[in-house]
Short mmCIF file of C-alpha atoms in Angstrom, two decimals:
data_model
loop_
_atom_site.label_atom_id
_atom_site.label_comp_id
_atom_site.label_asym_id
_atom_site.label_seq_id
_atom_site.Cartn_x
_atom_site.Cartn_y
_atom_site.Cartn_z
CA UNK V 185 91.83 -40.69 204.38
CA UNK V 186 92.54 -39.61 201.13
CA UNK V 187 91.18 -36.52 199.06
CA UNK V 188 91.95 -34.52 196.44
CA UNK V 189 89.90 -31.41 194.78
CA UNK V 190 91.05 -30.16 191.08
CA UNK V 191 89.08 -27.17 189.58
CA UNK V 192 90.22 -27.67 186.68
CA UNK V 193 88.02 -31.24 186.34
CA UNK V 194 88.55 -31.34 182.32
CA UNK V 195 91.98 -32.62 183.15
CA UNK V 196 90.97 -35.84 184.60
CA UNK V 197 88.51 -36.57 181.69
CA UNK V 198 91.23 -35.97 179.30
CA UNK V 199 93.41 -38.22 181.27
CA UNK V 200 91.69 -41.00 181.36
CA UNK V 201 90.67 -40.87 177.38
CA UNK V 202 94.02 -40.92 177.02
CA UNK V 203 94.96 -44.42 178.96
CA UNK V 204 91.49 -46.13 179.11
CA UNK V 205 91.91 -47.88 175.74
CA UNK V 206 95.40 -49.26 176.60
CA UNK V 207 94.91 -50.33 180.16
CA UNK V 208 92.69 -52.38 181.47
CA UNK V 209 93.02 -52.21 185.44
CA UNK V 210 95.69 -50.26 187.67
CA UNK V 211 96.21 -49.58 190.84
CA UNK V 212 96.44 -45.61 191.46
CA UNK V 213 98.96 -44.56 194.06
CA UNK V 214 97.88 -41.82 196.33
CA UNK V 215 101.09 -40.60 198.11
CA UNK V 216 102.55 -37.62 199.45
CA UNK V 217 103.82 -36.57 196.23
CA UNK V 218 100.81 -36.98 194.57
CA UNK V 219 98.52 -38.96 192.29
CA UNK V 220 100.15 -41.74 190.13
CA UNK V 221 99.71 -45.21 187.92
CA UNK V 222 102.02 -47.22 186.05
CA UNK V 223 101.15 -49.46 184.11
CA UNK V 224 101.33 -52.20 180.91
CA UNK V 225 98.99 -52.89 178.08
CA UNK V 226 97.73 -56.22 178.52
CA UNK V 227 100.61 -57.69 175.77
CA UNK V 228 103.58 -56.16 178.18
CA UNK V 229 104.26 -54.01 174.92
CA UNK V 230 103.80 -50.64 176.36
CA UNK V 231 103.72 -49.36 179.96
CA UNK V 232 101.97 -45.35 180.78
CA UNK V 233 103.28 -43.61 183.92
CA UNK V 234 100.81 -40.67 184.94
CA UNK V 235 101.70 -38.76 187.47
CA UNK V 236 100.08 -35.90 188.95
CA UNK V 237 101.69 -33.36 191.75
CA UNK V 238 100.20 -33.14 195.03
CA UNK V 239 100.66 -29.12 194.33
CA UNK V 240 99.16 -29.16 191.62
CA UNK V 241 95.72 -29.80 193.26
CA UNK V 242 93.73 -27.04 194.81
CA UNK V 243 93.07 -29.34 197.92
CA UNK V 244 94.97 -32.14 198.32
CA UNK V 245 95.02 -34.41 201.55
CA UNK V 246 96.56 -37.82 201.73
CA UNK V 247 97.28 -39.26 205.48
CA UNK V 248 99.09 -42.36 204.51
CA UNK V 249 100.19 -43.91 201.23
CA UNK V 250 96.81 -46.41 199.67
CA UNK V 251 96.72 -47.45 196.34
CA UNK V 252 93.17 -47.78 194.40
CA UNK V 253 92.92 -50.75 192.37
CA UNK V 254 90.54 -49.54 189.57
CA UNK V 255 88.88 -50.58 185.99
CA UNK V 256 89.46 -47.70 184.00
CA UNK V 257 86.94 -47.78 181.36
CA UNK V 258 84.76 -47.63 184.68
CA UNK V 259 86.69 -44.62 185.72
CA UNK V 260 85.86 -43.49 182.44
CA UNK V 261 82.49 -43.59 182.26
CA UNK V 262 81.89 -41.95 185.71
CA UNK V 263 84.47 -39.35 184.63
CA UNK V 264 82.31 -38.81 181.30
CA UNK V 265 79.86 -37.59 183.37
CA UNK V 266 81.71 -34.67 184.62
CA UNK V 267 80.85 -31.61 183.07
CA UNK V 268 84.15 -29.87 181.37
CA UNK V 269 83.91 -26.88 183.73
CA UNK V 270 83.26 -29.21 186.43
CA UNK V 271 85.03 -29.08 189.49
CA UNK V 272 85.94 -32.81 190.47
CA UNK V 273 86.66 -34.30 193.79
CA UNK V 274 87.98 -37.42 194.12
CA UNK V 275 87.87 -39.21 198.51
CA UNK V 276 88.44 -42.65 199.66
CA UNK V 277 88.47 -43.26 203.33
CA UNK V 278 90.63 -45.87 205.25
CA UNK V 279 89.46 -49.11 204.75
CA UNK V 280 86.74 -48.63 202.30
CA UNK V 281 86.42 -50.68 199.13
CA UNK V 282 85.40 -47.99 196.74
CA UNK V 283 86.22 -44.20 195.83
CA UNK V 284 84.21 -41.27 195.76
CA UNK V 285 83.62 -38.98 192.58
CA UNK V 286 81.96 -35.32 193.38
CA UNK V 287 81.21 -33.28 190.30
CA UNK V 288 80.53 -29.76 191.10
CA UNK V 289 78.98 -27.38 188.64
CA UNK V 290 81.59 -24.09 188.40
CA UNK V 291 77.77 -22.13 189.74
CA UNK V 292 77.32 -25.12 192.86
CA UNK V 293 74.00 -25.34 191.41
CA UNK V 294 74.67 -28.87 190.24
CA UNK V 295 76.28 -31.52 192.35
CA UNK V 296 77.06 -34.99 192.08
CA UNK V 297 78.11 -37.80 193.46
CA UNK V 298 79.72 -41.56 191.62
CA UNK V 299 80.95 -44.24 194.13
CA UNK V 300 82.89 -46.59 191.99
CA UNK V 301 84.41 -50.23 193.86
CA UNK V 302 87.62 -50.44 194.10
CA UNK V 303 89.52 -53.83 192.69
CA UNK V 304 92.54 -56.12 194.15
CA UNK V 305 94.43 -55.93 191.04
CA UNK V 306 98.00 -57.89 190.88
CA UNK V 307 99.97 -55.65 189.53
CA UNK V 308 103.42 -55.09 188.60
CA UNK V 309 105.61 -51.89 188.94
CA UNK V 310 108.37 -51.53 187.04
CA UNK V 311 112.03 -49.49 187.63
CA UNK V 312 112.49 -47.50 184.95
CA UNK V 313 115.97 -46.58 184.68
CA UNK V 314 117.04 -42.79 184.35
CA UNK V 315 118.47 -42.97 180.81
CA UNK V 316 120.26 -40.41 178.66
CA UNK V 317 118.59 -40.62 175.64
CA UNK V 318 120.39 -40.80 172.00
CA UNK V 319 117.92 -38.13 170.55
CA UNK V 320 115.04 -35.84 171.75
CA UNK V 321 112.53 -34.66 169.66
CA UNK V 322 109.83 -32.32 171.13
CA UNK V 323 107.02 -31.21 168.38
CA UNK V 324 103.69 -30.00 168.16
CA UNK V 325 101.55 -32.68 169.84
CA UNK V 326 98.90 -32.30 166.78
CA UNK V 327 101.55 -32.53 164.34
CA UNK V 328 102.56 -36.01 165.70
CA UNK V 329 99.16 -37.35 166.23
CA UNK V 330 98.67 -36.50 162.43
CA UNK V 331 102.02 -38.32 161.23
CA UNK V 332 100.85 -41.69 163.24
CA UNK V 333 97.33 -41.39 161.88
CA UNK V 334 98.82 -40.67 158.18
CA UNK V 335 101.04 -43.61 157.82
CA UNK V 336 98.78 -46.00 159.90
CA UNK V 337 96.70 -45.84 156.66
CA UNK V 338 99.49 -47.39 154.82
CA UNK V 339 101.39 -49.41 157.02
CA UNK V 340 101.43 -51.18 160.57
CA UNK V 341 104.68 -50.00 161.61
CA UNK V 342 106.89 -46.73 161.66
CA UNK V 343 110.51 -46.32 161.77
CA UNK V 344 111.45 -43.24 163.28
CA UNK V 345 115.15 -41.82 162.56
CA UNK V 346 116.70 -38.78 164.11
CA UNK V 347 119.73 -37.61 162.08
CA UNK V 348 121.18 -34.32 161.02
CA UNK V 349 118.72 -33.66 158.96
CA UNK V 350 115.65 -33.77 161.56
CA UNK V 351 113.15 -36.83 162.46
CA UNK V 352 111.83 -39.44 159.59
CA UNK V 353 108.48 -40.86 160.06
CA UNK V 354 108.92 -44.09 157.50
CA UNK V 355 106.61 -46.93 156.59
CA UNK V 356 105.31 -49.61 154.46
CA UNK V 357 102.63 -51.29 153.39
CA UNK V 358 101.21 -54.01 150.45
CA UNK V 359 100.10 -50.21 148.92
CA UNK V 360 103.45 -48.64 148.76
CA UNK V 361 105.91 -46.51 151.18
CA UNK V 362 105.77 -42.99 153.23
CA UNK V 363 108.52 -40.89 154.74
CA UNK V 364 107.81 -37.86 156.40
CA UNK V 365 110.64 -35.56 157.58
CA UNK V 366 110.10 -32.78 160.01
CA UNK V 367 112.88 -30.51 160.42
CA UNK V 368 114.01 -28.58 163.23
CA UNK V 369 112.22 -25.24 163.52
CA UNK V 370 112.48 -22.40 166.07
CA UNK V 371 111.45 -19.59 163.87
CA UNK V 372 107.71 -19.84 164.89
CA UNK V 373 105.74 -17.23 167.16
CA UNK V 374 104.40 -19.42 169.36
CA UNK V 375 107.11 -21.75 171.40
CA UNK V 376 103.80 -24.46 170.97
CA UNK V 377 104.43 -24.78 167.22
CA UNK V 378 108.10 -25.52 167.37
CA UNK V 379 109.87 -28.34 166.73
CA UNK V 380 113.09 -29.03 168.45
CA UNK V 381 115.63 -31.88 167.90
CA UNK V 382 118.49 -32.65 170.24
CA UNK V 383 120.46 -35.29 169.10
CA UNK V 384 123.47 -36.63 170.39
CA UNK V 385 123.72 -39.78 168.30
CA UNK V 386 121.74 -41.05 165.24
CA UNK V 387 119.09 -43.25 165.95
CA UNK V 388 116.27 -45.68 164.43
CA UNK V 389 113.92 -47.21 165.82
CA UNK V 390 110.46 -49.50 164.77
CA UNK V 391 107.30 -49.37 166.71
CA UNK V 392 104.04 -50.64 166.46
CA UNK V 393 101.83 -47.80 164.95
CA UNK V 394 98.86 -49.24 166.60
CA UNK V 395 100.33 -48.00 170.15
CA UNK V 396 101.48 -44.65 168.48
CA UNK V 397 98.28 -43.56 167.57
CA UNK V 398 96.92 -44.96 171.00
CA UNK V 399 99.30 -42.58 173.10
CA UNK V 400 98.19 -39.51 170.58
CA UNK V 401 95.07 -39.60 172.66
CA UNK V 402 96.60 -37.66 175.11
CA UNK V 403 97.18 -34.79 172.23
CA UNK V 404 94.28 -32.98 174.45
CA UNK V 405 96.45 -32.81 177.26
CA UNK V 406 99.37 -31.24 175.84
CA UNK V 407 100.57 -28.98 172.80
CA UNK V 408 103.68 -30.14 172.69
CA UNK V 409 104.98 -33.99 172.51
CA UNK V 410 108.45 -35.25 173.32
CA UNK V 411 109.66 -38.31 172.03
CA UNK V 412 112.99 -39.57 173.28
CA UNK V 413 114.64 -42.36 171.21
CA UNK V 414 117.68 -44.97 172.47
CA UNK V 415 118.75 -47.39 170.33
CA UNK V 416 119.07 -50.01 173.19
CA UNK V 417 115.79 -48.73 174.89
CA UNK V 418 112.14 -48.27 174.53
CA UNK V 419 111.08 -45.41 173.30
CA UNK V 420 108.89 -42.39 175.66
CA UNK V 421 106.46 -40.11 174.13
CA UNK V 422 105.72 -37.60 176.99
CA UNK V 423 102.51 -35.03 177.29
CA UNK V 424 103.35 -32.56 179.76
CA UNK V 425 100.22 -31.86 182.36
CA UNK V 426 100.02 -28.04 182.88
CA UNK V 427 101.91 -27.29 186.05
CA UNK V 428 101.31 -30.81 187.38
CA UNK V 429 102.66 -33.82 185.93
CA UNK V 430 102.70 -35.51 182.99
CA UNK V 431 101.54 -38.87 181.26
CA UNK V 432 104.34 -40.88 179.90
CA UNK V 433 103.92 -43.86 177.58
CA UNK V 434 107.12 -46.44 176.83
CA UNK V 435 106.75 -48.45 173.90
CA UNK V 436 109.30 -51.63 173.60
CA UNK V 437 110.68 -51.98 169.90
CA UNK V 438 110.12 -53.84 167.19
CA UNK V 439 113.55 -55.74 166.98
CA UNK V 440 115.02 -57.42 164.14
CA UNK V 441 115.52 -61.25 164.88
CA UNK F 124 110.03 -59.40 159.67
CA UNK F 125 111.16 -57.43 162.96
CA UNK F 126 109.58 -59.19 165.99
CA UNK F 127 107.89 -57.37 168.87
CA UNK F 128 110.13 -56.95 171.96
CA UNK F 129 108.21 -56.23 175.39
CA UNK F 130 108.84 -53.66 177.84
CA UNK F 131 109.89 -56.58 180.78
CA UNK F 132 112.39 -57.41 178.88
CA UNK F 133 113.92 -53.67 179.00
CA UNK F 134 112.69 -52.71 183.14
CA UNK F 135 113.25 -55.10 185.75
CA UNK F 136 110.33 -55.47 188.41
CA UNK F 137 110.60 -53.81 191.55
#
């Protein structure tokens, strides 16, 4: 059997706002290591890898590997009715065709229960090859969200460039141009509100805006993003998961013919 | 125009 128990519930909800809009089914992967999903956007465009540490659980059991084959805007919707205090519990047994949500209030006075089916979802998982990247950029995850959000309201696409000067957020559109520039800045007093830049060669890339602002979802999850940029490679904007994991989108170029 | 590229064409399948 398979069970897991996370206090911290909100984490789950936030999770899955963050990949239920670009993922239609996945198959979840309950291992030794922990909870995890990989998968693509229904174009191939993007993939998300979540993964979630087995220690990071307050009760975690998992007798031999399964993987869950689940709708996640069904996940959703049972995990919207969590409370955000909530402490969540999530069991399959052997065998069974559907998983178990238990939503307990942080006072027990409230306690639920969600059986959701389970699907046989074709799916396929992808190597992702460990890469060292041209230039890593880790900034505020708020600050990024509200870049992508800015320039989607003038163009479709954004070229990010990492050079000596810091990270360019470029685009355009039938109303004009916008370049933003954040510069590299340790001189805050909280490490959350810095931006660091480690670059090893210049780079510039073009992405798809409307998968941008899709991974800023996840800006709940994590105060910081990092964004590592290859010129050869997709790019990975990373959220960090307290202590536990993280969620990890890749996002293929746009590539000029 | 740049054209999309997809993320199979980057990671091989396992």
């Amino acid at each position: 059997m398979f069970e897991l128990r996370l206090e911290q519930g909100s984490l789950l909800k936030k999770v899955m706002e963050a990949i239920k809009d670009l993922v239609n089914d996945a198959n979840f992967d309950c291992s030794a290591t922990g909870f995890s999903m990989q998968a693509m956007d229904s174009s191939h465009v993007a993939l998300v890898a979540l993964l979630l540490r087995s220690e990071g659980f307050e009760h975690y059991r998992c007798d031999r590997n399964i993987s869950m084959g689940i709708n996640l805007a069904n996940m959703a919707k049972i995990l919207k009715c969590a409370g955000n205090d909530d402490i969540v519990t999530v069991k399959a047994d052997d065998g069974t065709d559907s998983v178990t949500f238990m939503f307990e209030s942080p006072t027990q006075d409230k306690i639920s229960d969600f059986e959701l089916k389970l699907m046989d979802i074709d799916s396929e998982h992808l190597g992702i090859p460990e890469a060292e990247y041209d230039a890593i950029v880790r900034m505020p995850s708020a600050e990024f969200a509200r870049i992508c959000k800015d320039l989607s309201s003038i163009g479709d696409t954004v070229v990010i460039s990492v050079t000596k000067e810091g990270v360019k957020f470029s685009t355009r559109g039938d109303i004009g141009t916008a370049n933003i520039v954040c510069r590299q800045n340790t001189s805050v007093d909280k490490p959350e509100e810095a931006t660091i830049i480690e670059m090893k060669e210049m780079v510039s890339l073009t992405f798809a805006l409307r998968y941008m602002n899709s991974f800023a979802k996840a800006t709940p999850l994590a105060s910081q993003v990092t964004i590592s940029l290859s010129s050869d490679l997709p790019v990975v904007v990373e959220y960090k998961i307290a202590e536990m994991g993280y969620i990890r989108f890749y996002l293929a170029p746009k590539i000029e013919e | 125009h740049p054209k999309q590229s997809t993320i199979t064409s980057f990671f091989t399948k396992l």
